[in-house]
Coordinates of C-alpha atoms and ligand atoms in Angstrom, one line a residue:
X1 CA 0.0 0.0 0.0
X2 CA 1.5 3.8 -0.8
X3 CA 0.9 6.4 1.2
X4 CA -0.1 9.5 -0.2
X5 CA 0.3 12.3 2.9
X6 CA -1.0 15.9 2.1
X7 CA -0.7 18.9 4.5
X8 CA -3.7 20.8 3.2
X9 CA -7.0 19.4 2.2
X10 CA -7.8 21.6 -0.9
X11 CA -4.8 20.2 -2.7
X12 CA -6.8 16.7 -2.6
X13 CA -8.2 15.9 -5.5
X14 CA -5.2 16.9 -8.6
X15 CA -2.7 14.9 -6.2
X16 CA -4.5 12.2 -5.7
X17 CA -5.5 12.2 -9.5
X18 CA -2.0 12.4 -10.5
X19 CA -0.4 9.5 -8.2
X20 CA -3.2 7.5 -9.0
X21 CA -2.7 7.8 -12.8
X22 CA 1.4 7.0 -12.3
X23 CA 1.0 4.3 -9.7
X24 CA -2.5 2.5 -10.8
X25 CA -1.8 -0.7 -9.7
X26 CA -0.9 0.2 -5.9
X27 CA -3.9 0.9 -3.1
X28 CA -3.7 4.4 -2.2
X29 CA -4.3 5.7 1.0
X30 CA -4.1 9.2 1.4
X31 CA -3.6 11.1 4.9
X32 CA -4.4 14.7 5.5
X33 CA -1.5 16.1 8.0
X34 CA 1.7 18.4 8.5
X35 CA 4.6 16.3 10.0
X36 CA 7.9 16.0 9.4
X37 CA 8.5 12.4 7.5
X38 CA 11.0 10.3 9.9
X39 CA 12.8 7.3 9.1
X40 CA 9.6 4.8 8.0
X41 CA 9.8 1.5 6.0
X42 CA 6.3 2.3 4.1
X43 CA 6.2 3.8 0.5
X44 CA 5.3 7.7 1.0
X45 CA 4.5 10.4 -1.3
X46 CA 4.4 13.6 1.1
X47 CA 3.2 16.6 -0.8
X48 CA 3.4 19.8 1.1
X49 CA 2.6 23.3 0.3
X50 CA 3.3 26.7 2.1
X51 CA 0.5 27.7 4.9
X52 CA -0.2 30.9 3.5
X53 CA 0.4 31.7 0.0
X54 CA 1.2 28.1 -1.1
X55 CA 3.9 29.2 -3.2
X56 CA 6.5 27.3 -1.9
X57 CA 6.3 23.3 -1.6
X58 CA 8.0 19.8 -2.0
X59 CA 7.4 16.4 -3.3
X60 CA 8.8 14.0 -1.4
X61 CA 9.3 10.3 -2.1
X62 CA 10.0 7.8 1.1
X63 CA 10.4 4.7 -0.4
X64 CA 9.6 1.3 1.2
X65 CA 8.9 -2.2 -0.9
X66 CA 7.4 -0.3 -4.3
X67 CA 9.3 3.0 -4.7
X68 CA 12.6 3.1 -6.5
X69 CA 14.4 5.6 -3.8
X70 CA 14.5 8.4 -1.8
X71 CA 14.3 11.6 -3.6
X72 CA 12.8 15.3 -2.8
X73 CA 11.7 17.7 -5.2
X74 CA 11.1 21.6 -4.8
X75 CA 8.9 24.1 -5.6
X76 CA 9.0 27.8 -6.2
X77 CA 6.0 30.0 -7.8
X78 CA 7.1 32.7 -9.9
X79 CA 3.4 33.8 -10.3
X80 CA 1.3 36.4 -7.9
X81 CA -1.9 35.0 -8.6
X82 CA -3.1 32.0 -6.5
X83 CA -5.1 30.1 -9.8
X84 CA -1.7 30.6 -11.9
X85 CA 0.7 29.9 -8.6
X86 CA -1.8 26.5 -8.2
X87 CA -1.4 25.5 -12.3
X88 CA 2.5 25.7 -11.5
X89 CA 2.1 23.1 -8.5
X90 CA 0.0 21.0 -10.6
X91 CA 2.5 21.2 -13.5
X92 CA 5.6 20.7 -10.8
X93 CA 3.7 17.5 -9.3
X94 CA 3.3 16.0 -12.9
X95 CA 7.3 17.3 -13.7
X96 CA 8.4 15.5 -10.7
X97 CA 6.0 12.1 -11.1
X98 CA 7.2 12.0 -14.3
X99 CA 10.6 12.3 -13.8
X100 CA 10.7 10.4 -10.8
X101 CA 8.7 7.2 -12.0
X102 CA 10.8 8.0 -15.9
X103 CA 6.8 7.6 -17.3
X104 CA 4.7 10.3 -19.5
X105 CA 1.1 10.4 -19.2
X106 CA -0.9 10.7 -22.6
X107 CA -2.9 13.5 -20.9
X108 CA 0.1 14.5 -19.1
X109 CA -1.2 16.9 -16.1
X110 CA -4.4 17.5 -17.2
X111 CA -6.9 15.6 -15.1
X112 CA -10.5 17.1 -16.0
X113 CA -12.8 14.9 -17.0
X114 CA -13.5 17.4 -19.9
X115 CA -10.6 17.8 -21.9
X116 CA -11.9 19.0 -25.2
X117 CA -13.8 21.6 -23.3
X118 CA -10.7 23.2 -22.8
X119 CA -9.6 22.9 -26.1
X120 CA -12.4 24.9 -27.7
X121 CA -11.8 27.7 -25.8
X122 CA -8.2 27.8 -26.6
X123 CA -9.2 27.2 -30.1
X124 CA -11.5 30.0 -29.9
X125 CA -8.8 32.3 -28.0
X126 CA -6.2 32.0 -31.0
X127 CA -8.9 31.7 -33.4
X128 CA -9.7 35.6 -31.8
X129 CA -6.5 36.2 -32.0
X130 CA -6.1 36.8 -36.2
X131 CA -3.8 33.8 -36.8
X132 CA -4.0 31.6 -39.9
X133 CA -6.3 28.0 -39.4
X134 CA -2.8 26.2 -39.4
X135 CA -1.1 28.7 -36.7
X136 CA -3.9 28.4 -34.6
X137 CA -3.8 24.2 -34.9
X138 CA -0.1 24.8 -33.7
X139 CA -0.6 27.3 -31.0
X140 CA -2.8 25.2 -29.4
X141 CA -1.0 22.2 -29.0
X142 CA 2.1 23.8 -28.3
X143 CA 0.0 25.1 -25.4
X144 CA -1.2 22.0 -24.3
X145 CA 2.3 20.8 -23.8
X146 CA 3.5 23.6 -22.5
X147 CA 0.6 24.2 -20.0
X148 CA -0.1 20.5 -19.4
X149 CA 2.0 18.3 -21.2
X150 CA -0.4 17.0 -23.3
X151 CA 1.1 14.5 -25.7
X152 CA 0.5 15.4 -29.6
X153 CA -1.2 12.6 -30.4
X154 CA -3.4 13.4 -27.7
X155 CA -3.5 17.1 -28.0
X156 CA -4.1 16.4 -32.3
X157 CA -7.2 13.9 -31.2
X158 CA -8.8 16.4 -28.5
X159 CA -8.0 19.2 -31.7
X160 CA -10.0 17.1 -34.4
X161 CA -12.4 16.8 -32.2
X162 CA -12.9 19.8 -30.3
X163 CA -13.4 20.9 -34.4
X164 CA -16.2 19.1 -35.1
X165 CA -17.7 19.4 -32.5
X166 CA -17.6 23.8 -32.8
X167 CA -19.6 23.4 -36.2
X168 CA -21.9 20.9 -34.7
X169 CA -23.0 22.9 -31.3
X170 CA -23.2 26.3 -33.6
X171 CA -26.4 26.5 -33.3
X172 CA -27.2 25.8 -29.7
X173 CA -24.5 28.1 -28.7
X174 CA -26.1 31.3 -28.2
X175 CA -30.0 29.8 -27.8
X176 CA -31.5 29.4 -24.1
X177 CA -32.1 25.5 -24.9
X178 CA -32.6 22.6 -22.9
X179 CA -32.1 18.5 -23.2
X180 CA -34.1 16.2 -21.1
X181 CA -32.9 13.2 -19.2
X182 CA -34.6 10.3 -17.7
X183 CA -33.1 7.9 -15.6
X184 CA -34.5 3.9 -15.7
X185 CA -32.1 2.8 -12.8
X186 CA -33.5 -0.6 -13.3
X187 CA -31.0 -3.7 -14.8
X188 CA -31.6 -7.2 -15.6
X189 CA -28.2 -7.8 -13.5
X190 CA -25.6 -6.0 -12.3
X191 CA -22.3 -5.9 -13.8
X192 CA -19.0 -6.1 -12.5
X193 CA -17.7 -3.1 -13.0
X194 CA -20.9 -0.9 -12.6
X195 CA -20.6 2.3 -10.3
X196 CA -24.0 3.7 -11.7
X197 CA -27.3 4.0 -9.4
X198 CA -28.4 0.6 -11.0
X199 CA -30.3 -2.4 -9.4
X200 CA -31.9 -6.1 -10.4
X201 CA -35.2 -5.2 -11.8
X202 CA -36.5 -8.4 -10.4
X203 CA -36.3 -7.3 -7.0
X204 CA -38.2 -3.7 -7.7
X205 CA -40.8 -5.1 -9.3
X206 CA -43.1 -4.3 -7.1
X207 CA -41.8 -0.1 -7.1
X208 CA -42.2 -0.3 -11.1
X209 CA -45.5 1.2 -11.8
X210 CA -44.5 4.2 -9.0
X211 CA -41.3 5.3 -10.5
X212 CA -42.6 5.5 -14.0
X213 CA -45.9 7.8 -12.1
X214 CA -43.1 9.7 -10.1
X215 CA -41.3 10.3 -13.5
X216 CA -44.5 11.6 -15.2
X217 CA -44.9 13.7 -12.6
X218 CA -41.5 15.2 -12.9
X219 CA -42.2 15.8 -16.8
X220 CA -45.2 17.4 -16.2
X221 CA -44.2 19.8 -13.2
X222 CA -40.8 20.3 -16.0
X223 CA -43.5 22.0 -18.7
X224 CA -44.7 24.3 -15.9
X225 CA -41.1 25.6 -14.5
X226 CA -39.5 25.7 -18.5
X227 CA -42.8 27.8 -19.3
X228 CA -44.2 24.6 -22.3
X229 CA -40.4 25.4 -24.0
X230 CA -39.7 21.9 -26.1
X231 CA -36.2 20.4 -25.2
X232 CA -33.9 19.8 -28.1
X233 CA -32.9 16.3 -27.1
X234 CA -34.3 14.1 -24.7
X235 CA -32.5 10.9 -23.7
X236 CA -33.7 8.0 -21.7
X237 CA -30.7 6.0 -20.0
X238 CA -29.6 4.5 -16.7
X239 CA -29.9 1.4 -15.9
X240 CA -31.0 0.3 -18.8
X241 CA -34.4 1.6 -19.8
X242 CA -35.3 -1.9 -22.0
X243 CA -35.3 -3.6 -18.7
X244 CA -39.1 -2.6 -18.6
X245 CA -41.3 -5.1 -19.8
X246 CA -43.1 -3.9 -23.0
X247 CA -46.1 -2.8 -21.2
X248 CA -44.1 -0.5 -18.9
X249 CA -41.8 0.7 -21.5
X250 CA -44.7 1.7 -23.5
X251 CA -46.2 3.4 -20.6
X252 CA -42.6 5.7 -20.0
X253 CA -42.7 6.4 -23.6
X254 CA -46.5 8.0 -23.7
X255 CA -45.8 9.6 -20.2
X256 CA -42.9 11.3 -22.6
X257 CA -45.1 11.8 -25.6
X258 CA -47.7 13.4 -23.7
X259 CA -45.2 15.8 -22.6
X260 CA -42.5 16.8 -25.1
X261 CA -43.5 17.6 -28.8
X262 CA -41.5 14.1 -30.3
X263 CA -41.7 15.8 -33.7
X264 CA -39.8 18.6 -32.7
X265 CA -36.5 17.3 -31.3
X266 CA -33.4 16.8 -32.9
X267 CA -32.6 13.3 -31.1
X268 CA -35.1 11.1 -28.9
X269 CA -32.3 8.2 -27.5
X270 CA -33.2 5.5 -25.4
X271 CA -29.7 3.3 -24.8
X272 CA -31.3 0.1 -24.5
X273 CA -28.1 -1.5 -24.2
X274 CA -28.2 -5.2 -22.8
X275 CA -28.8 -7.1 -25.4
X276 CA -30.6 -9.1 -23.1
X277 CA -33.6 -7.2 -22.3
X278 CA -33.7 -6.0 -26.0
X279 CA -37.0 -7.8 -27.5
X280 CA -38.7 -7.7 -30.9
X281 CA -42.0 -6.3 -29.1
X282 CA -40.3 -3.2 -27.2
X283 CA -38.0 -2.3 -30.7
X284 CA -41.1 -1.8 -32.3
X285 CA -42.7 0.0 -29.1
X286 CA -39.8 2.4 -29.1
X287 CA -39.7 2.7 -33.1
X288 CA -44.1 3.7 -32.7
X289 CA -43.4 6.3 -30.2
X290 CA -40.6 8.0 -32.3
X291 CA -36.9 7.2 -30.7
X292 CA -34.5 8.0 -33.3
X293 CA -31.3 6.5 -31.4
X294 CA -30.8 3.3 -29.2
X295 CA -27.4 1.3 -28.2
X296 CA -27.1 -2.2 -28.2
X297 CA -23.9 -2.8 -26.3
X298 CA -21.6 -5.8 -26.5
X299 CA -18.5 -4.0 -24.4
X300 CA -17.0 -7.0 -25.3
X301 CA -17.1 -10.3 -28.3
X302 CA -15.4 -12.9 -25.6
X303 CA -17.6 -15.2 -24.0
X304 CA -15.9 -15.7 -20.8
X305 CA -15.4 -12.1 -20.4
X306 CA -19.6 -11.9 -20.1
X307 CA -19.9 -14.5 -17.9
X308 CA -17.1 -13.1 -15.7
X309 CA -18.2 -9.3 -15.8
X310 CA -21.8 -10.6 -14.8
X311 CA -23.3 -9.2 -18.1
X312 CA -26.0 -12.4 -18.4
X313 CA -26.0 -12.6 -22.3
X314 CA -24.0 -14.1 -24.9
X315 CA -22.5 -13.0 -28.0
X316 CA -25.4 -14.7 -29.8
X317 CA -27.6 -12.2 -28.0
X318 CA -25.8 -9.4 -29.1
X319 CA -26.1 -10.8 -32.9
X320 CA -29.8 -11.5 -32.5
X321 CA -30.9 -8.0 -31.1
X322 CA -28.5 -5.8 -33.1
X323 CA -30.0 -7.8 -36.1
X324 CA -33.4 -7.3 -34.6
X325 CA -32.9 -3.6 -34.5
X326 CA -32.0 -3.1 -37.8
X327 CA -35.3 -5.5 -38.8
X328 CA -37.3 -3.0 -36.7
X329 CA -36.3 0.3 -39.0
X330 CA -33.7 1.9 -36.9
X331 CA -30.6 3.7 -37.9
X332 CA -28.7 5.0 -36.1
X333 CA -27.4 2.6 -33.4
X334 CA -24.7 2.9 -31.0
X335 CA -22.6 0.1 -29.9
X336 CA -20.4 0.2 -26.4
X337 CA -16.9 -1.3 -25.7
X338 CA -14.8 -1.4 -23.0
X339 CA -10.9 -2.5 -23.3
X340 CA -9.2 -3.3 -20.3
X341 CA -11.6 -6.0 -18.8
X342 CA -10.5 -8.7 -16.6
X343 CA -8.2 -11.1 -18.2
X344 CA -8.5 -9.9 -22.0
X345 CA -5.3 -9.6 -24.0
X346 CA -4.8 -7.4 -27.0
X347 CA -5.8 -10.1 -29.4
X348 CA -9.1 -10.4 -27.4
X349 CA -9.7 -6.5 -27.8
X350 CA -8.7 -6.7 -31.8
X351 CA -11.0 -10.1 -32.3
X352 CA -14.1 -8.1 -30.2
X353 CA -13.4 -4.9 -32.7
X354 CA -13.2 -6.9 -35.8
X355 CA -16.3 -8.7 -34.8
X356 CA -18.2 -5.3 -34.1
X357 CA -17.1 -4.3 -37.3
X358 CA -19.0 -6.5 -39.3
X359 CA -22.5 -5.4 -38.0
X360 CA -21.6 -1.8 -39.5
X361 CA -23.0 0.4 -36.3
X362 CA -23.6 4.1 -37.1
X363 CA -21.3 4.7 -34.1
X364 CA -18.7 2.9 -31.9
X365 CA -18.1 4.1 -28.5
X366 CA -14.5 2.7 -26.8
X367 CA -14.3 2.9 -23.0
X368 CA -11.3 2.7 -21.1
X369 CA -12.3 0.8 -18.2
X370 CA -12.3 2.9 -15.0
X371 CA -12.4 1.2 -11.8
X372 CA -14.5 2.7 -9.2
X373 CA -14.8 2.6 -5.6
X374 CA -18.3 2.2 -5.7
X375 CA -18.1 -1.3 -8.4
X376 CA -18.0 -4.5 -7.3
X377 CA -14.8 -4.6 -9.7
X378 CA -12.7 -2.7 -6.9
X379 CA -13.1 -6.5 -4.4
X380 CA -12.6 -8.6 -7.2
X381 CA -9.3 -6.9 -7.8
X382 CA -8.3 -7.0 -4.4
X383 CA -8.9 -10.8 -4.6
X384 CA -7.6 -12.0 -8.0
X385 CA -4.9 -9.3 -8.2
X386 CA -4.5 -7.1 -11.4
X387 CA -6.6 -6.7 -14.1
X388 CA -5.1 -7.4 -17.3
X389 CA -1.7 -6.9 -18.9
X390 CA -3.7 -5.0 -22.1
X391 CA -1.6 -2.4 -23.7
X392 CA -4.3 0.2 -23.0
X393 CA -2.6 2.2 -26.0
X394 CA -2.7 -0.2 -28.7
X395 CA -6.2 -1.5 -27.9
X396 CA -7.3 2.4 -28.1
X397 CA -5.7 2.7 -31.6
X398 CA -7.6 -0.7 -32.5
X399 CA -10.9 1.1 -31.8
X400 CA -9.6 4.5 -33.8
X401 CA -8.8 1.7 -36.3
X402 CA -11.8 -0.1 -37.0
X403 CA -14.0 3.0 -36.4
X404 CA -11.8 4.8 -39.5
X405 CA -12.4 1.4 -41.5
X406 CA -16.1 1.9 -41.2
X407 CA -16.1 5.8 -42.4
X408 CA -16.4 6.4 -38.9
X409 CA -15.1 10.3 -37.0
X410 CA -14.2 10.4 -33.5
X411 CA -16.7 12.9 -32.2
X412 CA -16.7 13.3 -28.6
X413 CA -14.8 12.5 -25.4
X414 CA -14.3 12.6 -21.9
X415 CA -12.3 11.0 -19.3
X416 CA -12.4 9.6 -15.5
X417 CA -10.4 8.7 -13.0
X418 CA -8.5 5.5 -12.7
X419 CA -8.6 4.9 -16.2
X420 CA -6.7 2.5 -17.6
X421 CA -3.8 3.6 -18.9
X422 CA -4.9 7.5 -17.9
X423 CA -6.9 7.1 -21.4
X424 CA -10.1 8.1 -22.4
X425 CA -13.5 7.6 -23.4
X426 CA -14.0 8.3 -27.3
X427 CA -17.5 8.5 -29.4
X428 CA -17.3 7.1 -32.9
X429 CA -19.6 8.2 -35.4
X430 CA -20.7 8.2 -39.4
X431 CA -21.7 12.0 -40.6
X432 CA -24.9 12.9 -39.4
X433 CA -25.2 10.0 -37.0
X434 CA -23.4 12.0 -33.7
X435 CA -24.7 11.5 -30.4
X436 CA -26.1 15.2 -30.3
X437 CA -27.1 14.6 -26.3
X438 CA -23.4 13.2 -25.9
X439 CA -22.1 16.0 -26.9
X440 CA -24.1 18.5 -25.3
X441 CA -23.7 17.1 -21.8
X442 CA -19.7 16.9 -22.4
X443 CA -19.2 20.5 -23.3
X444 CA -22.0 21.9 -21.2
X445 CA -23.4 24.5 -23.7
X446 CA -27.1 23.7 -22.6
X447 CA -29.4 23.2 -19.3
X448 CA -30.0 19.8 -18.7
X449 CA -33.1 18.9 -17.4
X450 CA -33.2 15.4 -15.4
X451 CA -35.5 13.5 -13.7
X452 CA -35.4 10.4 -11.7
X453 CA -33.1 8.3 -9.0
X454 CA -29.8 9.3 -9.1
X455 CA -29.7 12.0 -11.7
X456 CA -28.5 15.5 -11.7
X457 CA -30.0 18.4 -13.4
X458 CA -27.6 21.2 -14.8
X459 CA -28.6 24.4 -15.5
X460 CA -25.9 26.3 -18.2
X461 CA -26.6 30.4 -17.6
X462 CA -26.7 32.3 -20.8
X463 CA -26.1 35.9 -19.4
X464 CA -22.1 35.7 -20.2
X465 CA -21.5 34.5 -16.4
X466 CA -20.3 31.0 -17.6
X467 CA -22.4 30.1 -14.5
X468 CA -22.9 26.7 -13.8
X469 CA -25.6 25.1 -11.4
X470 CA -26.2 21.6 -10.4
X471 CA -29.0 19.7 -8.3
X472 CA -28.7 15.7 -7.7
X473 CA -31.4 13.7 -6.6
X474 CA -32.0 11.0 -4.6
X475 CA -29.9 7.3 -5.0
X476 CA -32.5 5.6 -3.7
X477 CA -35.4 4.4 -5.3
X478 CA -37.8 4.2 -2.1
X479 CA -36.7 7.9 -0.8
X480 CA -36.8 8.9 -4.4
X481 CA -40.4 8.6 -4.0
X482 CA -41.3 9.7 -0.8
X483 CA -39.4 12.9 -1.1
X484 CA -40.4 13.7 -4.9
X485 CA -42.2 17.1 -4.2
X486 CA -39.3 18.3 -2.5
X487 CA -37.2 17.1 -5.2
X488 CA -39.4 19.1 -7.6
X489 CA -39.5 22.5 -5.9
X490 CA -35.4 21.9 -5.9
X491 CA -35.3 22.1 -9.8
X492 CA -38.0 24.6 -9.7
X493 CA -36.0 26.8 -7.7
X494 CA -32.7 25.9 -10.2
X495 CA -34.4 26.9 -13.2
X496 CA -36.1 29.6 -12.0
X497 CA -40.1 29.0 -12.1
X498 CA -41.7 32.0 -13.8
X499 CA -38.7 34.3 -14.8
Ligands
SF4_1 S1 -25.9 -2.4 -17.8 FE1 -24.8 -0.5 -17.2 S2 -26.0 0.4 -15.6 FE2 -26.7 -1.8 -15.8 S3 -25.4 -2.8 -14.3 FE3 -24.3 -3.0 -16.2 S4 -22.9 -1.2 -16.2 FE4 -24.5 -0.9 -14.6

């Protein structure tokens, strides 16, 4: 186990982000206090700023069984102002990681979870700034290394990207709009990894009917507090929403068409996405009531990698509803992968891509498996040891491969924490087949309404402010329910009821 000690608590989160990235096959444990290290046989990492103006500091390295040595580095600000004194300790930590551990990061110091965010605002600062398309191409990722050390391939991707992505979000830029969200948090089973509010349907059968009243409820108070404004996008995920029966699922989608004008948005998704709970009867349920966009995800072609990740279907499943899908008149479908999963090798990756090739998806999306503290994925490891020996890097270019093949842009992306291999997330698409929703969530252009367990509403204010609010609600089904009007008046409040 390495210890990570910290003498101030607001430094948290970027250290803890960064040792994690460089060290993410050792437990962390991180302790909050100001002591001088003496002699010690454990691994340490003491990082330790100045009381006052935090522009003085040190990493130190104490090592134990897993580091390589002793070693101390220092740090001295040159800048006055704390946000540009606190980029140069961020960019020191990664320096001295780096150095230390002789490792780069792809992302290098940048640990947001919205990277190509960023991007388009330096695109649009040196697009502002009069230079030629090329110049500005350059600027920008001679930034991102310089501010972050954000590896040109990387920095090239997040570029392309953060492109596309400009001329697709042009017109909701500067309109007041809105997406709406509804959260099924509802699964056939629960799998391994799984850190979403998600649980066995079977055993909420009984709380069905209620949730989907609680959510028309929600939609309807929604038309009052956005004064009857239509949403641009509304998408239905989880859980996974085609864990309904077909009677239910029928029931959410009128509770929807009786409140949003179908006809008028731009994307209506529902990511089915076990192909287990995806039947002939709710396809052509969902095709009636006018969804334009479903996923049916494998995350991955290898049988025993199901069976171990507790998905409950087969790849035959995955061939029978993707074909059934296409039977039922839709086009545009999505198809989810995660590399990195217990025991799979490269070749297991490549096979799983080349297989997922073949049904010719209108878009791919590659996950870099993230483990999180709240998945059952965090025991098993502690149990069976490390994951996998994947080279997180070549099974990522396997997926920009085979989505290229198939005409395929990378359109949007985000990352988490513990990562594997400090990657990223990447959407896949043919022209014209973008997850809109995907994209508006990620760079947070637009107010998102959302309703049900576990969700959280966003509201994105237009006055210039770059003002962001959030409100969450409820992880539990049962106090979902019982504390719904409360919830309500919450969003009314965040949005503002009759301004
Ligand atoms: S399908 Fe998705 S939401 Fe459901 S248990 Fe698996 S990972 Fe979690």
């Amino acid at each position: 186990m390495l210890t990570l000690k910290i003498n101030r608590e607001e430094n948290e989160y970027d250290i803890y982000a960064l040792v994690t990235s460089f060290y993410p096959e050792c437990g962390l444990k991180v302790v909050i206090e100001d002591s001088d290290l003496a002699d010690t046989d454990s691994d340490i990492i003491y990082a330790s700023l100045t009381p006052e103006k935090k522009n003085k500091g040190f990493l130190r390295f104490l090592a134990g069984d897993m580091l390589s040595g002793n070693m101390c580095y220092e740090f001295e600000s040159s800048e006055k102002e704390p946000a540009a004194v606190k980029k140069q300790w961020k960019l020191f930590l990664y320096d001295s990681l780096s150095e230390y551990t002789g490792r780069t990061l792809p992302w290098g110091a940048l640990t947001g979870v919205r990277p190509t965010k960023l991007i388009m605002g330096m695109l649009n600062e040196a697009e502002d700034s009069g230079v030629t398309a090329y110049d500005v191409r350059s600027q920008v990722e001679k930034d991102l290394y310089d501010k972050y050390r954000v590896s040109g391939k990387k920095a090239e991707l997040g570029i392309e990207i953060a492109t596309l992505e400009s001329s697709i979000l042009k017109p909701f830029v500067n309109e007041d709009g809105y997406s709406l969200y509804i959260g099924i948090p509802f699964c056939p089973s629960r799998c391994l990894y799984c850190s979403f509010t998600a649980f066995p349907i079977d055993a909420y059968s009984d709380r069905v009917r209620s949730y989907l009243d609680a959510l028309k409820y929600e939609m309807e108070q929604m038309r009052i507090y956005m004064n009857g404004k239509e949403p641009d996008t509304v998408y239905v995920g989880g859980g996974t929403p085609t864990s309904l029966d077909e009677q239910n699922l029928e029931l959410l989608l009128q509770y929807i068409g009786a409140c949003v004008d179908i006809k008028s948005l731009k994307e209506f998704t529902v990511e089915a996405g076990r192909p287990d709970s995806i039947t002939p009867g709710k396809l052509k349920v969902m095709k009636k009531h006018g969804v334009t966009r479903i996923s049916v995800n494998p995350q991955t072609m290898k049988e025993e990698t199901l069976k171990l990740i507790g998905r409950r279907h087969t790849t035959d499943d995955i061939r029978r509803a993707f074909g059934e899908a296409r039977d039922a008149g839709f086009d545009n479908i999505n198809m989810d992968m995660i590399l990195g999963l217990p025991g799979e090798t490269l070749s297991d990756v490549e096979r799983s891509f080349d297989e997922v090739a073949a049904f010719r998806p209108d878009s791919i999306t590659a996950h870099s498996l993230a483990v999180k503290r709240a998945s059952r994925m965090k025991q098993w490891i502690a149990e069976h040891g490390a994951i996998t020996g994947l080279d997180a890097d070549k099974a990522m270019l396997k997926a920009n491969e085979t989505a290229a093949s198939l005409g395929m842009k990378p359109y949007y992306l985000y990352r988490q924490k513990n990562m594997a291999g400090s990657l990223e997330n990447t959407g896949f698409a043919l022209e014209g087949k973008y997850g809109l929703y995907n994209i508006l969530i990620m760079e947070e252009v637009q107010s998102i309404v959302a309703i049900g367990v576990g969700t959280v509403s966003k509201r994105v204010h237009k006055d210039g402010s770059g003002l962001i609010e959030r409100c969450d609600t409820h992880k539990d089904v049962s106090l979902y329910l019982s504390d719904l009007e409360a919830m309500v008046e919450r969003k009314k409040k965040l949005f503002g009821e009759g301004k």
